[in-house]
Amino acid sequence: VFVHPSEFVQENCLTPHSQSACHFQSSSKTKNIMASEKGWSTGLCDCCAPPGGCGLVCRTCFCPCTVTGDINQATNTCPVGFLGGCLCGCCCEPCFMAAAAPNINKSEPAWKAFCCSILPCTSCCYLEQVYRETRISKPAQQEMK
């Protein structure tokens, strides 16, 4: 469905000219550009979105290694399951995310995962986005097996 840009109202953007993590509201419904164009179920700025909500925000801010452990348990990026993800997340989170994110979202390039994980303004949000995707896509992955 094509909607002319003049029909959109811009809200919640990182920068006024950036559409990569913006939410737009059309007359019919709210569209999350990041999720629809890049294959993510939730956007980068949807920090308190389910699954996880505000509890995930606290975990990511205060103990992010537990979140990387959960991501590793879902993706098997590193050996030793949850513990391996915790250790890799503590040692080098950007490298771990560069390896794990493409396993969850095939259209996500490793360089983008690395950059989003190393920047202070997006690292927590990106970790939460990837975690949420492992929980949202989990039932679909089990049906395929």
PDB file of C-alpha atoms in Angstrom:
ATOM      1  CA  VAL A   1       0.000   0.000   0.000  1.00  0.00           C
ATOM      2  CA  PHE A   2       1.509   3.296  -1.057  1.00  0.00           C
ATOM      3  CA  VAL A   3       0.832   6.282   1.154  1.00  0.00           C
ATOM      4  CA  HIS A   4       2.029   9.721   0.146  1.00  0.00           C
ATOM      5  CA  PRO A   5       4.649  11.154   2.577  1.00  0.00           C
ATOM      6  CA  SER A   6       2.462  14.193   3.271  1.00  0.00           C
ATOM      7  CA  GLU A   7      -0.042  11.879   4.997  1.00  0.00           C
ATOM      8  CA  PHE A   8       2.440  10.907   7.700  1.00  0.00           C
ATOM      9  CA  VAL A   9       3.012  12.598  11.043  1.00  0.00           C
ATOM     10  CA  GLN A  10       6.539  12.042  12.329  1.00  0.00           C
ATOM     11  CA  GLU A  11       7.031  11.176  16.008  1.00  0.00           C
ATOM     12  CA  ASN A  12       9.672   9.575  18.259  1.00  0.00           C
ATOM     13  CA  CYS A  13      12.689   9.943  15.956  1.00  0.00           C
ATOM     14  CA  LEU A  14      16.312   9.766  16.976  1.00  0.00           C
ATOM     15  CA  THR A  15      17.109  12.637  14.645  1.00  0.00           C
ATOM     16  CA  PRO A  16      14.793  14.869  12.606  1.00  0.00           C
ATOM     17  CA  HIS A  17      16.162  13.561   9.294  1.00  0.00           C
ATOM     18  CA  SER A  18      16.572   9.892  10.213  1.00  0.00           C
ATOM     19  CA  GLN A  19      13.865   7.455   9.186  1.00  0.00           C
ATOM     20  CA  SER A  20      15.753   4.347  10.304  1.00  0.00           C
ATOM     21  CA  ALA A  21      14.284   4.273  13.797  1.00  0.00           C
ATOM     22  CA  CYS A  22      11.223   6.468  13.461  1.00  0.00           C
ATOM     23  CA  HIS A  23       7.581   5.764  13.991  1.00  0.00           C
ATOM     24  CA  PHE A  24       5.125   7.253  11.558  1.00  0.00           C
ATOM     25  CA  GLN A  25       1.426   7.573  12.054  1.00  0.00           C
ATOM     26  CA  SER A  26      -0.846   7.408   9.064  1.00  0.00           C
ATOM     27  CA  SER A  27      -4.579   7.903   9.055  1.00  0.00           C
ATOM     28  CA  SER A  28      -5.161   4.137   9.184  1.00  0.00           C
ATOM     29  CA  LYS A  29      -2.576   2.850  11.684  1.00  0.00           C
ATOM     30  CA  THR A  30       0.885   3.338  13.183  1.00  0.00           C
ATOM     31  CA  LYS A  31       3.712   1.855  11.142  1.00  0.00           C
ATOM     32  CA  ASN A  32       7.125   1.022  12.470  1.00  0.00           C
ATOM     33  CA  ILE A  33       9.497   1.629   9.572  1.00  0.00           C
ATOM     34  CA  MET A  34      12.437  -0.241  11.142  1.00  0.00           C
ATOM     35  CA  ALA A  35      10.433  -3.405  11.759  1.00  0.00           C
ATOM     36  CA  SER A  36       8.633  -3.509   8.414  1.00  0.00           C
ATOM     37  CA  GLU A  37      11.583  -2.743   6.137  1.00  0.00           C
ATOM     38  CA  LYS A  38      14.275  -4.720   7.921  1.00  0.00           C
ATOM     39  CA  GLY A  39      12.349  -7.750   9.107  1.00  0.00           C
ATOM     40  CA  TRP A  40      12.295  -6.965  12.828  1.00  0.00           C
ATOM     41  CA  SER A  41       9.042  -7.489  14.707  1.00  0.00           C
ATOM     42  CA  THR A  42       9.749  -4.508  16.978  1.00  0.00           C
ATOM     43  CA  GLY A  43      11.624  -1.288  16.362  1.00  0.00           C
ATOM     44  CA  LEU A  44      14.909  -0.120  17.789  1.00  0.00           C
ATOM     45  CA  CYS A  45      13.184   2.496  19.975  1.00  0.00           C
ATOM     46  CA  ASP A  46      10.472   0.145  21.282  1.00  0.00           C
ATOM     47  CA  CYS A  47      12.414  -0.404  24.505  1.00  0.00           C
ATOM     48  CA  CYS A  48       9.455  -1.352  26.731  1.00  0.00           C
ATOM     49  CA  ALA A  49       7.638  -3.433  24.116  1.00  0.00           C
ATOM     50  CA  PRO A  50       6.566  -6.987  24.884  1.00  0.00           C
ATOM     51  CA  PRO A  51       8.014  -9.523  25.307  1.00  0.00           C
ATOM     52  CA  GLY A  52      10.278  -8.274  28.044  1.00  0.00           C
ATOM     53  CA  GLY A  53       8.836  -4.858  28.769  1.00  0.00           C
ATOM     54  CA  CYS A  54      10.359  -2.691  31.507  1.00  0.00           C
ATOM     55  CA  GLY A  55      12.003  -5.699  33.165  1.00  0.00           C
ATOM     56  CA  LEU A  56      14.078  -6.271  30.028  1.00  0.00           C
ATOM     57  CA  VAL A  57      15.166  -2.618  30.096  1.00  0.00           C
ATOM     58  CA  CYS A  58      16.432  -3.060  33.679  1.00  0.00           C
ATOM     59  CA  ARG A  59      18.210  -6.332  32.841  1.00  0.00           C
ATOM     60  CA  THR A  60      19.848  -4.798  29.783  1.00  0.00           C
ATOM     61  CA  CYS A  61      21.039  -1.713  31.660  1.00  0.00           C
ATOM     62  CA  PHE A  62      22.281  -3.376  34.839  1.00  0.00           C
ATOM     63  CA  CYS A  63      23.271  -6.897  33.768  1.00  0.00           C
ATOM     64  CA  PRO A  64      23.429  -7.189  29.965  1.00  0.00           C
ATOM     65  CA  CYS A  65      25.390 -10.429  30.116  1.00  0.00           C
ATOM     66  CA  THR A  66      22.195 -12.264  31.146  1.00  0.00           C
ATOM     67  CA  VAL A  67      20.467 -10.965  28.029  1.00  0.00           C
ATOM     68  CA  THR A  68      23.327 -12.083  25.775  1.00  0.00           C
ATOM     69  CA  GLY A  69      23.124 -15.451  27.566  1.00  0.00           C
ATOM     70  CA  ASP A  70      19.449 -15.756  26.639  1.00  0.00           C
ATOM     71  CA  ILE A  71      20.183 -14.728  23.046  1.00  0.00           C
ATOM     72  CA  ASN A  72      22.943 -17.329  22.833  1.00  0.00           C
ATOM     73  CA  GLN A  73      20.671 -20.002  24.265  1.00  0.00           C
ATOM     74  CA  ALA A  74      18.208 -19.290  21.436  1.00  0.00           C
ATOM     75  CA  THR A  75      20.790 -18.999  18.631  1.00  0.00           C
ATOM     76  CA  ASN A  76      23.676 -21.299  19.683  1.00  0.00           C
ATOM     77  CA  THR A  77      26.142 -18.681  18.458  1.00  0.00           C
ATOM     78  CA  CYS A  78      28.735 -19.683  21.074  1.00  0.00           C
ATOM     79  CA  PRO A  79      29.192 -23.072  22.759  1.00  0.00           C
ATOM     80  CA  VAL A  80      27.993 -23.756  26.333  1.00  0.00           C
ATOM     81  CA  GLY A  81      24.500 -22.221  25.955  1.00  0.00           C
ATOM     82  CA  PHE A  82      23.503 -19.524  28.438  1.00  0.00           C
ATOM     83  CA  LEU A  83      26.901 -19.419  30.170  1.00  0.00           C
ATOM     84  CA  GLY A  84      28.740 -19.083  26.852  1.00  0.00           C
ATOM     85  CA  GLY A  85      26.530 -16.159  25.879  1.00  0.00           C
ATOM     86  CA  CYS A  86      27.133 -14.494  29.246  1.00  0.00           C
ATOM     87  CA  LEU A  87      30.900 -14.839  28.892  1.00  0.00           C
ATOM     88  CA  CYS A  88      30.985 -13.687  25.261  1.00  0.00           C
ATOM     89  CA  GLY A  89      28.666 -10.792  26.097  1.00  0.00           C
ATOM     90  CA  CYS A  90      30.962  -9.702  28.939  1.00  0.00           C
ATOM     91  CA  CYS A  91      34.162 -10.018  26.926  1.00  0.00           C
ATOM     92  CA  CYS A  92      33.058  -8.498  23.638  1.00  0.00           C
ATOM     93  CA  GLU A  93      29.364  -7.766  23.213  1.00  0.00           C
ATOM     94  CA  PRO A  94      29.677  -6.108  19.759  1.00  0.00           C
ATOM     95  CA  CYS A  95      31.468  -9.149  18.330  1.00  0.00           C
ATOM     96  CA  PHE A  96      28.908 -11.503  19.889  1.00  0.00           C
ATOM     97  CA  MET A  97      26.011  -9.469  18.501  1.00  0.00           C
ATOM     98  CA  ALA A  98      27.641  -9.347  15.056  1.00  0.00           C
ATOM     99  CA  ALA A  99      27.601 -13.145  15.078  1.00  0.00           C
ATOM    100  CA  ALA A 100      24.199 -13.649  16.755  1.00  0.00           C
ATOM    101  CA  ALA A 101      21.948 -11.056  15.080  1.00  0.00           C
ATOM    102  CA  PRO A 102      22.288 -12.465  11.528  1.00  0.00           C
ATOM    103  CA  ASN A 103      21.239 -15.853  12.950  1.00  0.00           C
ATOM    104  CA  ILE A 104      17.951 -14.301  14.078  1.00  0.00           C
ATOM    105  CA  ASN A 105      17.267 -11.910  11.199  1.00  0.00           C
ATOM    106  CA  LYS A 106      18.786 -13.074   7.918  1.00  0.00           C
ATOM    107  CA  SER A 107      18.584  -9.598   6.389  1.00  0.00           C
ATOM    108  CA  GLU A 108      20.658  -8.068   9.227  1.00  0.00           C
ATOM    109  CA  PRO A 109      24.300  -7.573   8.156  1.00  0.00           C
ATOM    110  CA  ALA A 110      26.953  -8.330  10.768  1.00  0.00           C
ATOM    111  CA  TRP A 111      28.540  -4.877  10.402  1.00  0.00           C
ATOM    112  CA  LYS A 112      25.249  -3.206  11.324  1.00  0.00           C
ATOM    113  CA  ALA A 113      24.869  -5.412  14.406  1.00  0.00           C
ATOM    114  CA  PHE A 114      28.439  -4.564  15.421  1.00  0.00           C
ATOM    115  CA  CYS A 115      27.899  -0.811  14.954  1.00  0.00           C
ATOM    116  CA  CYS A 116      24.574  -0.767  16.801  1.00  0.00           C
ATOM    117  CA  SER A 117      26.171  -2.680  19.684  1.00  0.00           C
ATOM    118  CA  ILE A 118      29.248  -0.488  20.015  1.00  0.00           C
ATOM    119  CA  LEU A 119      27.501   2.905  19.989  1.00  0.00           C
ATOM    120  CA  PRO A 120      26.469   4.031  23.482  1.00  0.00           C
ATOM    121  CA  CYS A 121      23.221   5.568  22.233  1.00  0.00           C
ATOM    122  CA  THR A 122      21.934   2.338  20.634  1.00  0.00           C
ATOM    123  CA  SER A 123      23.666  -0.593  22.356  1.00  0.00           C
ATOM    124  CA  CYS A 124      21.000  -1.289  25.016  1.00  0.00           C
ATOM    125  CA  CYS A 125      18.143  -0.726  22.582  1.00  0.00           C
ATOM    126  CA  TYR A 126      19.677  -3.041  19.998  1.00  0.00           C
ATOM    127  CA  LEU A 127      20.329  -5.769  22.561  1.00  0.00           C
ATOM    128  CA  GLU A 128      16.679  -5.540  23.632  1.00  0.00           C
ATOM    129  CA  GLN A 129      15.464  -5.647  20.018  1.00  0.00           C
ATOM    130  CA  VAL A 130      17.439  -8.806  19.285  1.00  0.00           C
ATOM    131  CA  TYR A 131      16.288 -10.436  22.544  1.00  0.00           C
ATOM    132  CA  ARG A 132      12.637  -9.670  21.753  1.00  0.00           C
ATOM    133  CA  GLU A 133      13.024 -11.170  18.306  1.00  0.00           C
ATOM    134  CA  THR A 134      14.315 -14.438  19.781  1.00  0.00           C
ATOM    135  CA  ARG A 135      11.179 -14.636  21.943  1.00  0.00           C
ATOM    136  CA  ILE A 136       8.751 -13.602  19.198  1.00  0.00           C
ATOM    137  CA  SER A 137      10.145 -15.909  16.513  1.00  0.00           C
ATOM    138  CA  LYS A 138      10.621 -18.868  18.890  1.00  0.00           C
ATOM    139  CA  PRO A 139       7.125 -20.394  18.298  1.00  0.00           C
ATOM    140  CA  ALA A 140       7.551 -20.068  14.519  1.00  0.00           C
ATOM    141  CA  GLN A 141      10.941 -21.778  14.663  1.00  0.00           C
ATOM    142  CA  GLN A 142       9.492 -24.685  16.678  1.00  0.00           C
ATOM    143  CA  GLU A 143       6.673 -25.156  14.128  1.00  0.00           C
ATOM    144  CA  MET A 144       9.192 -25.421  11.275  1.00  0.00           C
ATOM    145  CA  LYS A 145      11.078 -28.313  12.897  1.00  0.00           C
TER     146      LYS A 145
END
